[in-house]
Amino acid sequence: MNYLKANTELWNQRVDAHVNSEFYDNESFLAGRNSLNSIELGLLGNVNGKKVAHLQCHFGQDSLSLARMGAKVTGVDISDAAIDKARELNQRLNLDAEFVVSDILTLDKKVEQKFDVVFASYGVIGWHPDIERWFEMASYLLKPGGQLVFVEFHPVVWMFDNNLSKVVYSYFNKEPIIETVTNSYTDGSQLEQPLKEYGWNHSLSEVFNAIQKAGLILDSFDEYDYSPYDCLGKSVPSEHGFQIEGLEGKLPLVYSLSALKK
Ligand SMILES: C[S@@+](CC[C@H](N)C(=O)[O-])C[C@H]1O[C@@H](n2cnc3c(N)ncnc32)[C@H](O)[C@@H]1O
């Protein structure tokens, strides 16, 4: 199974559709909208003057939002098409972010610098079989005392089918989840051809143990009954974002954490 090759092809194919989607609303982003949500903004605080590594930056909206907030940003993603677009937007907005094409699990071969903050959010660790290594790489990038800010969809979400209508996977699922996808989570835009994606569901205990093993100290953890993004099954708007119709307030959809490097 070459999961990296398959997932890279999938993400490369999604870039143009995402840039042009209502979901990412690139027009308002270019006009000045900050793409970060209140959950991560609260944990990040003032990033002005800080060196920030943004892992799995996709086509760079969040990285460039951080750059607009005064951070010196390095965005990383495995998709060369996404990184090309991020570099183009960086130039267009006259910002000074840098972008690197790399698998996160082998990032130490590409990046030697150390950062004040490592940031990653919404749809990141599920693309990796080995999350101990993922958090080891996050820790590797941090200066002593540096902060990891991590916001992710809750593993409970990935137990369900795509409509969040029934449980199909175990919370403790260890095997890869291999699905054939024909469109994306944005506006349902079709891919040129159906593609395989490889994902893994990582429970919260896996995450906490990986953080500890990587030499990071957890200093905050929260769970949310909403998602800021409308991408999880049949949803209804709620006060802060979106909830699942019929299960409003009953499911954790997102969690966030901050951890410090010893
Ligand atoms: C759901 S997106 C992340 C969402 C992001 N917060 C945003 O701004 O849209 C997942 C990203 O992870 C990247 N990715 C998937 N597998 C990866 C890997 N092994 N190493 C680095 N990036 C990877 C994809 O290319 C994609 O851009």
XYZ file of N, CA and C and ligand atoms in Angstrom:
813
model
N 0.844 -1.193 0.000
C 0.000 0.000 0.000
C 0.886 1.252 0.000
N 0.801 2.049 -1.072
C 1.557 3.299 -1.044
C 0.603 4.435 -0.679
N 0.340 4.561 0.636
C -0.665 5.542 1.067
C -0.228 6.971 0.768
N 1.082 7.230 0.819
C 1.546 8.602 0.590
C 1.287 9.032 -0.850
N 1.565 8.103 -1.781
C 1.364 8.414 -3.207
C -0.123 8.654 -3.472
N -0.961 7.770 -2.944
C -2.412 7.885 -3.184
C -2.958 9.176 -2.576
N -2.593 9.461 -1.341
C -3.133 10.657 -0.677
C -2.592 11.946 -1.313
N -1.347 11.908 -1.771
C -0.794 13.106 -2.438
C -1.573 13.383 -3.718
N -1.864 12.324 -4.468
C -2.602 12.522 -5.722
C -3.996 13.083 -5.437
N -4.630 12.540 -4.405
C -5.969 13.022 -4.038
C -5.929 14.512 -3.687
N -4.969 14.901 -2.840
C -4.919 16.297 -2.404
C -4.493 17.227 -3.530
N -3.616 16.735 -4.411
C -3.256 17.550 -5.582
C -4.489 17.841 -6.426
N -5.307 16.815 -6.601
C -6.497 16.996 -7.447
C -7.535 17.926 -6.824
N -7.500 18.043 -5.522
C -8.533 18.849 -4.854
C -8.236 20.346 -4.865
N -6.975 20.703 -5.122
C -6.569 22.091 -4.869
C -7.401 23.112 -5.642
N -7.489 22.953 -6.971
C -8.190 23.980 -7.760
C -9.642 24.114 -7.322
N -10.302 22.970 -7.144
C -11.711 23.019 -6.719
C -11.840 23.725 -5.373
N -10.899 23.474 -4.467
C -10.968 24.113 -3.145
C -10.736 25.617 -3.230
N -9.748 26.006 -4.054
C -9.460 27.445 -4.177
C -10.703 28.172 -4.700
N -11.451 27.505 -5.587
C -12.627 28.155 -6.190
C -13.932 27.866 -5.444
N -13.850 27.226 -4.290
C -15.078 26.809 -3.595
C -15.634 27.912 -2.689
N -16.930 27.827 -2.452
C -17.552 28.725 -1.460
C -16.991 28.427 -0.073
N -16.727 27.133 0.157
C -16.229 26.670 1.461
C -14.985 27.472 1.876
N -14.010 27.593 0.990
C -12.772 28.318 1.323
C -12.870 29.817 1.016
N -13.874 30.223 0.253
C -14.165 31.625 -0.051
C -12.882 32.468 -0.196
N -12.127 32.107 -1.225
C -10.808 32.739 -1.385
C -10.903 34.229 -1.700
N -12.035 34.630 -2.275
C -12.186 36.048 -2.626
C -12.157 36.919 -1.361
N -12.964 36.519 -0.369
C -12.982 37.334 0.855
C -11.657 37.203 1.614
N -11.027 36.015 1.496
C -9.702 35.854 2.116
C -8.702 36.838 1.501
N -8.709 36.914 0.168
C -7.781 37.841 -0.504
C -8.081 39.293 -0.102
N -9.363 39.548 0.144
C -9.763 40.918 0.511
C -9.456 41.238 1.977
N -8.972 40.241 2.746
C -8.553 40.563 4.113
C -9.140 39.687 5.209
N -10.083 38.782 4.864
C -10.675 37.928 5.905
C -9.607 37.043 6.543
N -9.621 36.933 7.872
C -8.751 36.005 8.586
C -9.433 34.636 8.562
N -8.760 33.609 8.007
C -9.395 32.286 7.857
C -9.369 31.465 9.141
N -8.672 31.940 10.174
C -8.605 31.175 11.430
C -9.884 31.348 12.235
N -10.225 30.329 13.012
C -11.451 30.352 13.820
C -11.135 30.723 15.265
N -12.210 31.048 16.015
C -11.980 31.539 17.384
C -11.298 30.486 18.259
N -11.528 29.185 18.001
C -10.900 28.149 18.858
C -9.376 28.283 18.790
N -8.828 28.283 17.558
C -7.358 28.333 17.437
C -6.813 29.732 17.733
N -7.594 30.765 17.392
C -7.121 32.127 17.686
C -6.934 32.310 19.185
N -7.862 31.726 19.973
C -7.781 31.828 21.434
C -6.519 31.163 21.965
N -6.145 30.025 21.393
C -4.954 29.312 21.870
C -3.663 29.941 21.361
N -3.716 30.497 20.163
C -2.507 31.077 19.568
C -2.131 32.401 20.233
N -3.135 33.164 20.620
C -2.860 34.474 21.219
C -2.136 35.383 20.227
N -1.274 36.219 20.762
C -0.561 37.183 19.916
C 0.650 36.497 19.265
N 0.617 36.351 17.956
C 1.730 35.674 17.264
C 2.690 36.673 16.610
N 2.440 37.939 16.817
C 3.271 38.966 16.182
C 4.748 38.750 16.535
N 5.583 38.608 15.509
C 7.023 38.441 15.721
C 7.446 37.013 16.023
N 6.480 36.082 16.149
C 6.841 34.690 16.479
C 7.117 33.881 15.218
N 7.990 32.896 15.333
C 8.225 31.957 14.236
C 7.224 30.815 14.380
N 6.401 30.630 13.346
C 5.331 29.625 13.410
C 5.500 28.608 12.285
N 5.509 27.322 12.641
C 5.449 26.265 11.624
C 4.000 25.805 11.519
N 3.455 25.857 10.314
C 2.060 25.437 10.107
C 2.079 24.112 9.346
N 1.703 23.028 10.036
C 1.775 21.701 9.419
C 0.478 21.372 8.693
N 0.631 20.800 7.508
C -0.493 20.433 6.629
C -1.332 21.667 6.282
N -0.609 22.617 5.694
C -1.147 23.965 5.482
C -2.089 24.061 4.296
N -2.261 22.963 3.531
C -3.103 22.964 2.327
C -2.657 24.115 1.416
N -3.567 24.935 0.872
C -3.075 25.963 -0.054
C -2.801 27.304 0.645
N -2.694 27.246 1.972
C -2.027 28.337 2.671
C -2.881 29.427 3.302
N -4.197 29.315 3.262
C -5.004 30.418 3.821
C -4.656 30.677 5.288
N -4.617 29.597 6.100
C -4.338 29.811 7.533
C -2.902 30.295 7.742
N -1.975 29.747 6.964
C -0.568 30.186 7.089
C -0.479 31.676 6.810
N -1.163 32.107 5.750
C -1.066 33.515 5.348
C -1.865 34.415 6.294
N -2.908 33.856 6.913
C -3.609 34.631 7.949
C -2.662 34.890 9.120
N -1.881 33.864 9.484
C -0.893 34.037 10.566
C 0.167 35.052 10.156
N 0.574 35.020 8.894
C 1.567 35.991 8.408
C 0.987 37.405 8.476
N -0.292 37.534 8.137
C -0.925 38.861 8.246
C -0.966 39.342 9.694
N -0.985 38.381 10.644
C -1.001 38.743 12.068
C 0.412 39.037 12.585
N 1.393 39.004 11.687
C 2.752 39.393 12.071
C 3.689 38.235 12.355
N 3.215 36.973 12.158
C 4.095 35.824 12.409
C 5.017 35.596 11.215
N 6.159 34.953 11.509
C 7.096 34.552 10.444
C 6.795 33.070 10.220
N 6.100 32.787 9.119
C 5.467 31.469 8.962
C 6.192 30.567 7.973
N 6.307 29.285 8.345
C 6.711 28.248 7.394
C 5.577 27.237 7.307
N 4.970 27.119 6.133
C 3.886 26.146 5.931
C 4.440 24.892 5.287
N 3.913 23.734 5.701
C 4.377 22.450 5.160
C 3.184 21.635 4.700
N 3.316 21.012 3.540
C 2.260 20.109 3.063
C 2.876 19.123 2.078
N 2.262 17.955 1.972
C 2.786 16.949 1.035
C 2.352 17.229 -0.398
N 1.315 18.046 -0.581
C 0.775 18.303 -1.921
C 1.548 19.433 -2.599
N 2.266 19.094 -3.669
C 3.037 20.122 -4.377
C 2.101 21.138 -5.039
N 0.923 20.681 -5.489
C -0.043 21.609 -6.106
C -0.537 22.623 -5.067
N -0.771 22.142 -3.842
C -1.229 23.044 -2.772
C -0.131 24.055 -2.433
N 1.103 23.574 -2.356
C 2.215 24.475 -2.015
C 2.452 25.494 -3.135
N 2.314 25.065 -4.389
C 2.436 26.035 -5.504
C 1.417 27.157 -5.331
N 0.190 26.778 -5.006
C -0.880 27.788 -4.849
C -0.599 28.684 -3.637
N -0.121 28.079 -2.541
C 0.197 28.875 -1.341
C 1.278 29.908 -1.660
N 2.297 29.479 -2.409
C 3.387 30.423 -2.773
C 2.844 31.540 -3.656
N 1.926 31.186 -4.554
C 1.331 32.198 -5.448
C 0.540 33.232 -4.630
N -0.251 32.749 -3.661
C -1.051 33.667 -2.827
C -0.144 34.540 -1.959
N 0.928 33.934 -1.457
C 1.888 34.668 -0.632
C 2.461 35.854 -1.415
N 2.804 35.574 -2.684
C 3.377 36.622 -3.531
C 2.327 37.695 -3.828
N 1.126 37.208 -4.168
C 0.050 38.140 -4.510
C -0.269 39.073 -3.344
N -0.189 38.553 -2.113
C -0.527 39.355 -0.937
C 0.691 40.090 -0.372
N 1.830 39.880 -1.059
C 3.040 40.576 -0.643
C 3.435 40.236 0.801
N 3.312 38.935 1.144
C 3.681 38.479 2.489
C 5.011 37.734 2.405
N 5.547 37.323 3.572
C 6.881 36.714 3.538
C 6.896 35.283 4.080
N 5.750 34.578 3.932
C 5.710 33.184 4.406
C 6.541 32.301 3.478
N 7.041 31.199 4.055
C 7.784 30.222 3.243
C 6.993 28.931 3.237
N 7.147 28.165 2.167
C 6.396 26.914 2.064
C 7.305 25.776 1.628
N 7.091 24.616 2.257
C 7.938 23.445 2.024
C 7.044 22.258 1.658
N 7.439 21.507 0.629
C 6.723 20.271 0.294
C 7.378 19.132 1.068
N 6.612 18.488 1.947
C 7.179 17.355 2.689
C 6.082 16.525 3.336
N 6.351 15.237 3.458
C 5.573 14.394 4.364
C 5.930 14.832 5.792
N 4.949 14.953 6.648
C 5.244 15.396 8.021
C 6.152 14.392 8.740
N 5.952 13.114 8.457
C 6.692 12.103 9.222
C 8.185 12.091 8.905
N 8.601 12.747 7.807
C 10.032 12.811 7.471
C 10.507 14.260 7.369
N 9.826 15.124 8.069
C 10.084 16.562 7.991
C 11.480 16.945 8.483
N 12.035 16.131 9.375
C 13.373 16.455 9.905
C 14.444 16.409 8.814
N 14.121 15.772 7.669
C 15.090 15.756 6.552
C 15.035 17.063 5.765
N 13.952 17.845 5.930
C 13.767 19.045 5.103
C 13.896 20.365 5.885
N 13.550 20.335 7.167
C 13.523 21.595 7.939
C 14.433 21.472 9.164
N 15.376 22.405 9.264
C 16.284 22.373 10.422
C 15.951 23.449 11.449
N 15.236 24.516 10.994
C 14.935 25.632 11.900
C 14.088 25.194 13.090
N 14.115 26.010 14.152
C 13.250 25.767 15.318
C 12.255 26.912 15.446
N 11.085 26.606 15.989
C 9.966 27.555 15.971
C 9.439 27.819 17.389
N 8.785 28.987 17.538
C 8.120 29.316 18.805
C 6.800 28.571 18.915
N 6.142 28.397 17.757
C 4.809 27.770 17.740
C 4.741 26.777 16.584
N 4.159 25.614 16.853
C 3.769 24.693 15.777
C 2.250 24.626 15.792
N 1.658 24.849 14.634
C 0.192 24.898 14.543
C -0.282 23.903 13.487
N -1.377 23.181 13.804
C -2.010 22.304 12.809
C -3.480 22.187 13.170
N -4.336 22.084 12.142
C -5.768 22.077 12.468
C -6.631 21.344 11.452
N -7.730 20.809 11.968
C -8.884 20.314 11.200
C -8.543 19.386 10.025
N -8.392 18.099 10.341
C -8.188 17.121 9.258
C -6.724 16.839 9.017
N -5.941 16.674 10.097
C -4.504 16.472 9.906
C -3.996 15.079 10.306
N -4.189 14.645 11.561
C -3.504 13.390 11.948
C -4.126 12.138 11.331
N -5.343 12.251 10.840
C -6.004 11.085 10.229
C -5.338 10.626 8.946
N -4.392 11.395 8.405
C -3.692 10.988 7.172
C -2.419 10.209 7.468
N -2.166 9.945 8.746
C -0.898 9.318 9.125
C -1.124 8.038 9.931
N -0.387 6.971 9.557
C -0.522 5.735 10.333
C 0.168 5.833 11.691
N 1.212 6.688 11.794
C 2.063 6.679 12.986
C 2.007 8.043 13.678
N 1.095 8.181 14.652
C 0.986 9.520 15.243
C 2.043 9.768 16.313
N 2.684 8.716 16.789
C 3.828 8.986 17.696
C 4.876 9.783 16.929
N 5.100 9.366 15.681
C 6.085 10.052 14.849
C 5.606 11.480 14.511
N 4.300 11.648 14.299
C 3.767 12.988 13.969
C 4.075 13.965 15.108
N 3.776 13.544 16.341
C 4.014 14.454 17.474
C 5.521 14.598 17.757
N 6.297 13.551 17.433
C 7.750 13.664 17.569
C 8.269 14.763 16.628
N 7.718 14.808 15.406
C 8.136 15.844 14.446
C 7.684 17.233 14.921
N 6.481 17.338 15.482
C 6.015 18.627 16.010
C 6.966 19.087 17.115
N 7.354 18.163 17.971
C 8.252 18.487 19.075
C 9.644 18.858 18.555
N 10.108 18.125 17.540
C 11.421 18.388 16.919
C 11.517 19.838 16.423
N 10.373 20.362 15.912
C 10.376 21.709 15.336
C 10.386 22.811 16.393
N 9.993 22.460 17.628
C 9.816 23.497 18.650
C 11.103 23.826 19.407
N 11.268 25.110 19.702
C 12.306 25.537 20.644
C 11.890 25.077 22.042
N 12.808 24.920 22.984
C 12.388 24.640 24.360
C 11.419 25.733 24.832
N 10.328 25.341 25.450
C 9.318 26.309 25.899
C 8.317 26.672 24.804
N 8.563 26.202 23.579
C 7.655 26.504 22.464
C 6.313 25.795 22.619
N 5.335 26.261 21.843
C 3.946 25.794 22.037
C 3.399 25.081 20.801
N 2.813 23.910 21.025
C 2.041 23.243 19.972
C 0.574 23.630 20.137
N -0.027 24.174 19.072
C -1.469 24.468 19.069
C -2.108 23.543 18.050
N -3.006 22.710 18.544
C -3.529 21.619 17.717
C -5.050 21.566 17.858
N -5.751 21.687 16.738
C -7.222 21.621 16.748
C -7.623 20.582 15.715
N -8.438 19.622 16.131
C -8.700 18.491 15.228
C -10.149 18.031 15.340
N -10.639 17.428 14.257
C -11.950 16.788 14.358
C -11.842 15.639 15.367
N -12.916 15.429 16.095
C -12.906 14.452 17.192
C -12.935 13.021 16.632
N -12.183 12.097 17.237
C -12.184 10.719 16.710
C -13.575 10.068 16.713
N -14.471 10.550 17.552
C -15.843 10.016 17.553
C -16.508 10.237 16.181
N -16.167 11.365 15.538
C -16.754 11.680 14.222
C -16.423 10.599 13.204
N -15.160 10.105 13.269
C -14.706 9.151 12.239
C -15.214 7.742 12.486
N -15.988 7.526 13.560
C -16.630 6.213 13.760
C -17.844 6.065 12.840
N -18.347 7.207 12.375
C -19.612 7.219 11.633
C -19.413 7.111 10.121
N -20.523 6.834 9.424
C -20.511 6.926 7.965
C -20.459 8.412 7.578
N -20.392 8.679 6.265
C -20.202 10.069 5.821
C -21.331 11.011 6.209
N -22.542 10.474 6.406
C -23.668 11.333 6.800
C -23.816 11.456 8.307
N -22.913 10.842 9.045
C -23.021 10.730 10.501
C -24.391 10.181 10.905
N -24.843 9.167 10.146
C -26.148 8.601 10.467
C -26.014 7.264 11.207
N -24.890 6.547 11.010
C -24.701 5.326 11.811
C -23.219 5.024 12.045
N -22.961 4.318 13.163
C -21.578 3.955 13.501
C -21.142 2.803 12.611
N -20.007 2.987 11.897
C -19.508 1.909 11.045
C -18.096 1.458 11.428
N -17.359 2.299 12.149
C -16.003 1.911 12.559
C -15.899 1.957 14.074
N -14.988 1.129 14.594
C -14.747 1.131 16.034
C -13.969 2.395 16.418
N -14.259 2.913 17.598
C -13.466 4.035 18.121
C -11.993 3.631 18.196
N -11.754 2.333 18.434
C -10.385 1.836 18.625
C -9.797 1.269 17.331
N -10.379 1.630 16.189
C -9.950 1.104 14.894
C -8.441 1.283 14.677
N -7.764 0.200 14.333
C -6.309 0.290 14.117
C -5.962 0.207 12.632
N -6.812 -0.462 11.873
C -6.527 -0.688 10.453
C -6.723 0.601 9.667
N -6.067 0.709 8.479
C -6.352 1.877 7.639
C -7.796 1.830 7.151
N -8.388 3.002 7.041
C -9.722 3.107 6.461
C -9.505 3.536 5.012
N -9.825 2.652 4.082
C -9.554 2.936 2.665
C -10.885 3.177 1.980
N -11.040 4.368 1.417
C -12.308 4.693 0.766
C -12.041 5.217 -0.633
N -12.989 4.982 -1.541
C -12.885 5.561 -2.880
C -13.715 6.828 -2.876
N -13.072 7.936 -3.196
C -13.804 9.205 -3.137
C -14.004 9.767 -4.542
N -15.150 10.388 -4.727
C -15.462 10.953 -6.043
C -15.597 12.471 -5.969
N -15.687 12.998 -4.753
C -15.796 14.456 -4.635
C -15.107 14.912 -3.355
N -15.314 16.168 -2.989
C -14.614 16.675 -1.815
C -15.597 17.191 -0.782
N -15.050 17.571 0.378
C -15.905 18.032 1.475
C -16.339 19.474 1.299
N -15.871 20.126 0.234
C -16.166 21.546 0.095
C -17.568 21.764 -0.457
N -17.708 21.772 -1.796
C -19.035 22.015 -2.355
C -19.510 20.809 -3.155
N -18.970 19.644 -2.844
C -19.352 18.439 -3.577
C -18.779 18.404 -4.985
N -17.798 19.301 -5.283
C -17.265 19.291 -6.648
C -16.584 17.950 -6.940
N -16.840 17.433 -8.140
C -16.366 16.104 -8.504
C -14.871 16.109 -8.803
N -14.195 15.012 -8.434
C -12.810 14.837 -8.855
C -12.818 14.400 -10.314
N -11.662 14.568 -11.009
C -11.595 14.140 -12.417
C -11.909 12.654 -12.548
N -11.408 11.856 -11.587
C -11.737 10.424 -11.565
C -11.787 9.985 -10.104
N -12.512 8.881 -9.810
C -12.548 8.430 -8.416
C -11.138 8.072 -7.942
N -10.818 8.438 -6.706
C -9.477 8.159 -6.170
C -9.586 7.509 -4.798
N -8.570 6.710 -4.487
C -8.539 6.066 -3.165
C -7.945 7.014 -2.139
N -8.507 7.017 -0.939
C -7.842 7.729 0.164
C -7.605 6.759 1.306
N -6.488 6.963 1.989
C -6.105 6.112 3.116
C -6.102 6.967 4.374
N -6.869 6.543 5.368
C -6.912 7.312 6.611
C -6.855 6.395 7.820
N -6.596 7.010 8.965
C -6.534 6.267 10.230
C -7.277 7.071 11.285
N -8.019 6.357 12.134
C -8.675 7.049 13.233
C -7.812 6.911 14.480
N -7.479 8.032 15.094
C -6.622 7.988 16.282
C -7.418 8.429 17.507
N -7.499 7.534 18.471
C -8.270 7.830 19.685
C -7.565 8.902 20.515
N -8.295 9.470 21.467
C -7.690 10.515 22.306
C -6.544 9.965 23.153
N -6.658 8.716 23.614
C -5.548 8.183 24.428
C -4.290 8.037 23.577
N -4.431 7.655 22.305
C -3.255 7.605 21.415
C -2.603 8.982 21.321
N -3.448 10.013 21.177
C -2.936 11.384 21.042
C -2.195 11.798 22.321
N -2.833 11.587 23.478
C -2.199 12.014 24.736
C -0.881 11.263 24.975
N -0.887 9.954 24.698
C 0.338 9.176 24.917
C 1.459 9.626 23.974
N 1.080 9.938 22.719
C 2.082 10.388 21.735
C 2.673 11.738 22.149
N 1.821 12.605 22.689
C 2.285 13.927 23.138
C 3.305 13.768 24.265
N 2.962 12.920 25.212
C 3.857 12.700 26.360
C 5.191 12.097 25.894
N 5.104 11.111 25.000
C 6.314 10.442 24.512
C 7.216 11.399 23.739
N 6.596 12.414 23.109
C 7.367 13.376 22.302
C 8.009 14.466 23.168
N 7.837 14.399 24.486
C 8.469 15.394 25.366
C 7.689 16.693 25.434
N 6.372 16.594 25.208
C 5.516 17.791 25.288
C 4.640 17.675 26.534
N 4.332 18.829 27.126
C 3.479 18.823 28.321
C 2.156 19.476 27.975
N 1.093 18.715 28.163
C -0.240 19.223 27.833
C -0.599 20.365 28.783
N -1.014 21.520 28.230
C -1.444 22.563 29.176
C -2.879 23.016 28.962
N -3.538 22.541 27.881
C -4.984 22.732 27.827
C -5.600 21.721 26.874
N -6.812 21.329 27.179
C -7.539 20.395 26.317
C -9.021 20.717 26.426
N -9.691 20.831 25.262
C -11.137 21.092 25.263
C -11.823 20.317 24.152
N -13.103 20.024 24.371
C -13.923 19.367 23.343
C -15.105 20.276 23.022
N -15.552 20.230 21.787
C -16.610 21.152 21.325
C -17.728 20.350 20.679
N -18.965 20.805 20.915
C -20.112 20.098 20.328
C -20.520 20.724 18.989
N -19.608 21.458 18.395
C -19.855 22.049 17.077
C -18.555 22.018 16.265
N -18.718 22.178 14.958
C -17.559 22.357 14.088
C -17.666 23.743 13.457
N -16.564 24.480 13.380
C -16.642 25.780 12.698
C -16.926 25.606 11.207
N -16.666 24.393 10.693
C -16.846 24.130 9.255
C -18.059 23.253 9.010
N -18.765 23.559 7.927
C -19.926 22.770 7.534
C -19.468 21.654 6.592
N -18.846 20.613 7.169
C -18.315 19.546 6.305
C -18.566 18.169 6.884
N -19.380 18.092 7.944
C -19.582 16.797 8.598
C -21.040 16.376 8.470
N -21.365 15.656 7.426
C -22.706 15.100 7.284
C -23.780 16.162 7.198
N -24.997 15.761 7.620
C -26.143 16.664 7.502
C -26.157 17.580 8.725
N -25.794 18.837 8.485
C -25.597 19.694 9.643
C -26.615 20.826 9.694
N -26.691 21.427 10.868
C -27.539 22.615 11.044
C -26.682 23.695 11.701
N -26.920 24.959 11.347
C -26.127 26.022 11.980
C -26.392 26.075 13.477
N -25.360 26.362 14.247
C -25.522 26.550 15.697
C -24.872 27.881 16.055
N -24.818 28.176 17.340
C -24.324 29.487 17.764
C -22.910 29.795 17.236
N -22.017 28.773 17.317
C -20.624 29.033 16.937
C -20.218 28.398 15.616
N -21.061 27.537 15.054
C -20.660 26.846 13.832
C -21.761 25.938 13.351
N -21.460 24.627 13.302
C -22.433 23.658 12.775
C -22.496 22.437 13.682
N -23.725 21.894 13.810
C -23.919 20.654 14.562
C -24.629 19.655 13.661
N -24.671 18.399 14.095
C -25.291 17.359 13.267
C -26.796 17.340 13.529
N -27.545 17.401 12.451
C -29.009 17.446 12.588
C -29.516 16.219 13.358
N -30.325 16.451 14.343
C -30.884 15.358 15.154
C -29.988 14.981 16.323
N -28.715 15.386 16.280
C -27.776 15.047 17.365
C -27.160 16.316 17.963
N -27.887 17.426 17.817
C -27.370 18.716 18.280
C -26.960 18.639 19.749
N -25.729 19.020 20.018
C -25.241 19.078 21.402
C -24.918 17.725 22.007
N -25.074 16.634 21.237
C -24.871 15.298 21.828
C -23.518 14.682 21.481
N -22.864 15.195 20.438
C -21.604 14.583 19.992
C -20.451 15.570 20.117
N -19.245 15.068 20.494
C -18.071 15.929 20.378
C -17.648 15.942 18.906
N -17.509 17.113 18.307
C -17.138 17.179 16.878
C -15.692 17.636 16.671
N -15.181 18.382 17.618
C -13.837 18.960 17.492
C -13.183 18.943 18.871
N -11.853 18.793 18.917
C -11.133 19.036 20.173
C -9.938 19.946 19.900
N -9.476 20.571 20.950
C -8.304 21.446 20.800
C -7.363 21.186 21.958
N -6.072 21.382 21.691
C -5.116 21.275 22.786
C -3.932 22.177 22.551
N -3.323 22.527 23.655
C -2.067 23.256 23.614
C -1.085 22.453 24.460
N 0.150 22.307 23.961
C 1.177 21.563 24.703
C 2.497 22.302 24.571
N 3.290 22.217 25.632
C 4.544 22.967 25.650
C 5.736 22.024 25.599
N 6.760 22.456 24.872
C 7.995 21.653 24.786
C 8.837 21.878 26.038
N 9.282 20.752 26.634
C 10.084 20.852 27.866
C 11.376 21.611 27.607
C -7.960 18.717 5.506
S -6.492 19.487 4.942
C -5.986 20.431 6.286
C -6.921 21.517 6.461
C -6.254 22.820 6.671
N -6.456 23.223 8.032
C -6.774 23.877 5.732
O -6.347 24.995 5.882
O -7.536 23.620 4.840
C -5.316 18.172 5.018
C -3.959 18.536 4.414
O -3.033 17.525 4.821
C -2.126 17.311 3.763
N -1.485 16.003 3.962
C -2.040 14.774 3.868
N -1.122 13.825 4.146
C 0.037 14.483 4.444
C 1.341 14.053 4.804
N 1.637 12.755 4.910
N 2.290 14.989 5.040
C 2.007 16.322 4.885
N 0.788 16.785 4.522
C -0.190 15.874 4.317
C -2.988 17.394 2.516
O -2.225 17.607 1.349
C -3.929 18.537 2.874
O -3.467 19.751 2.382
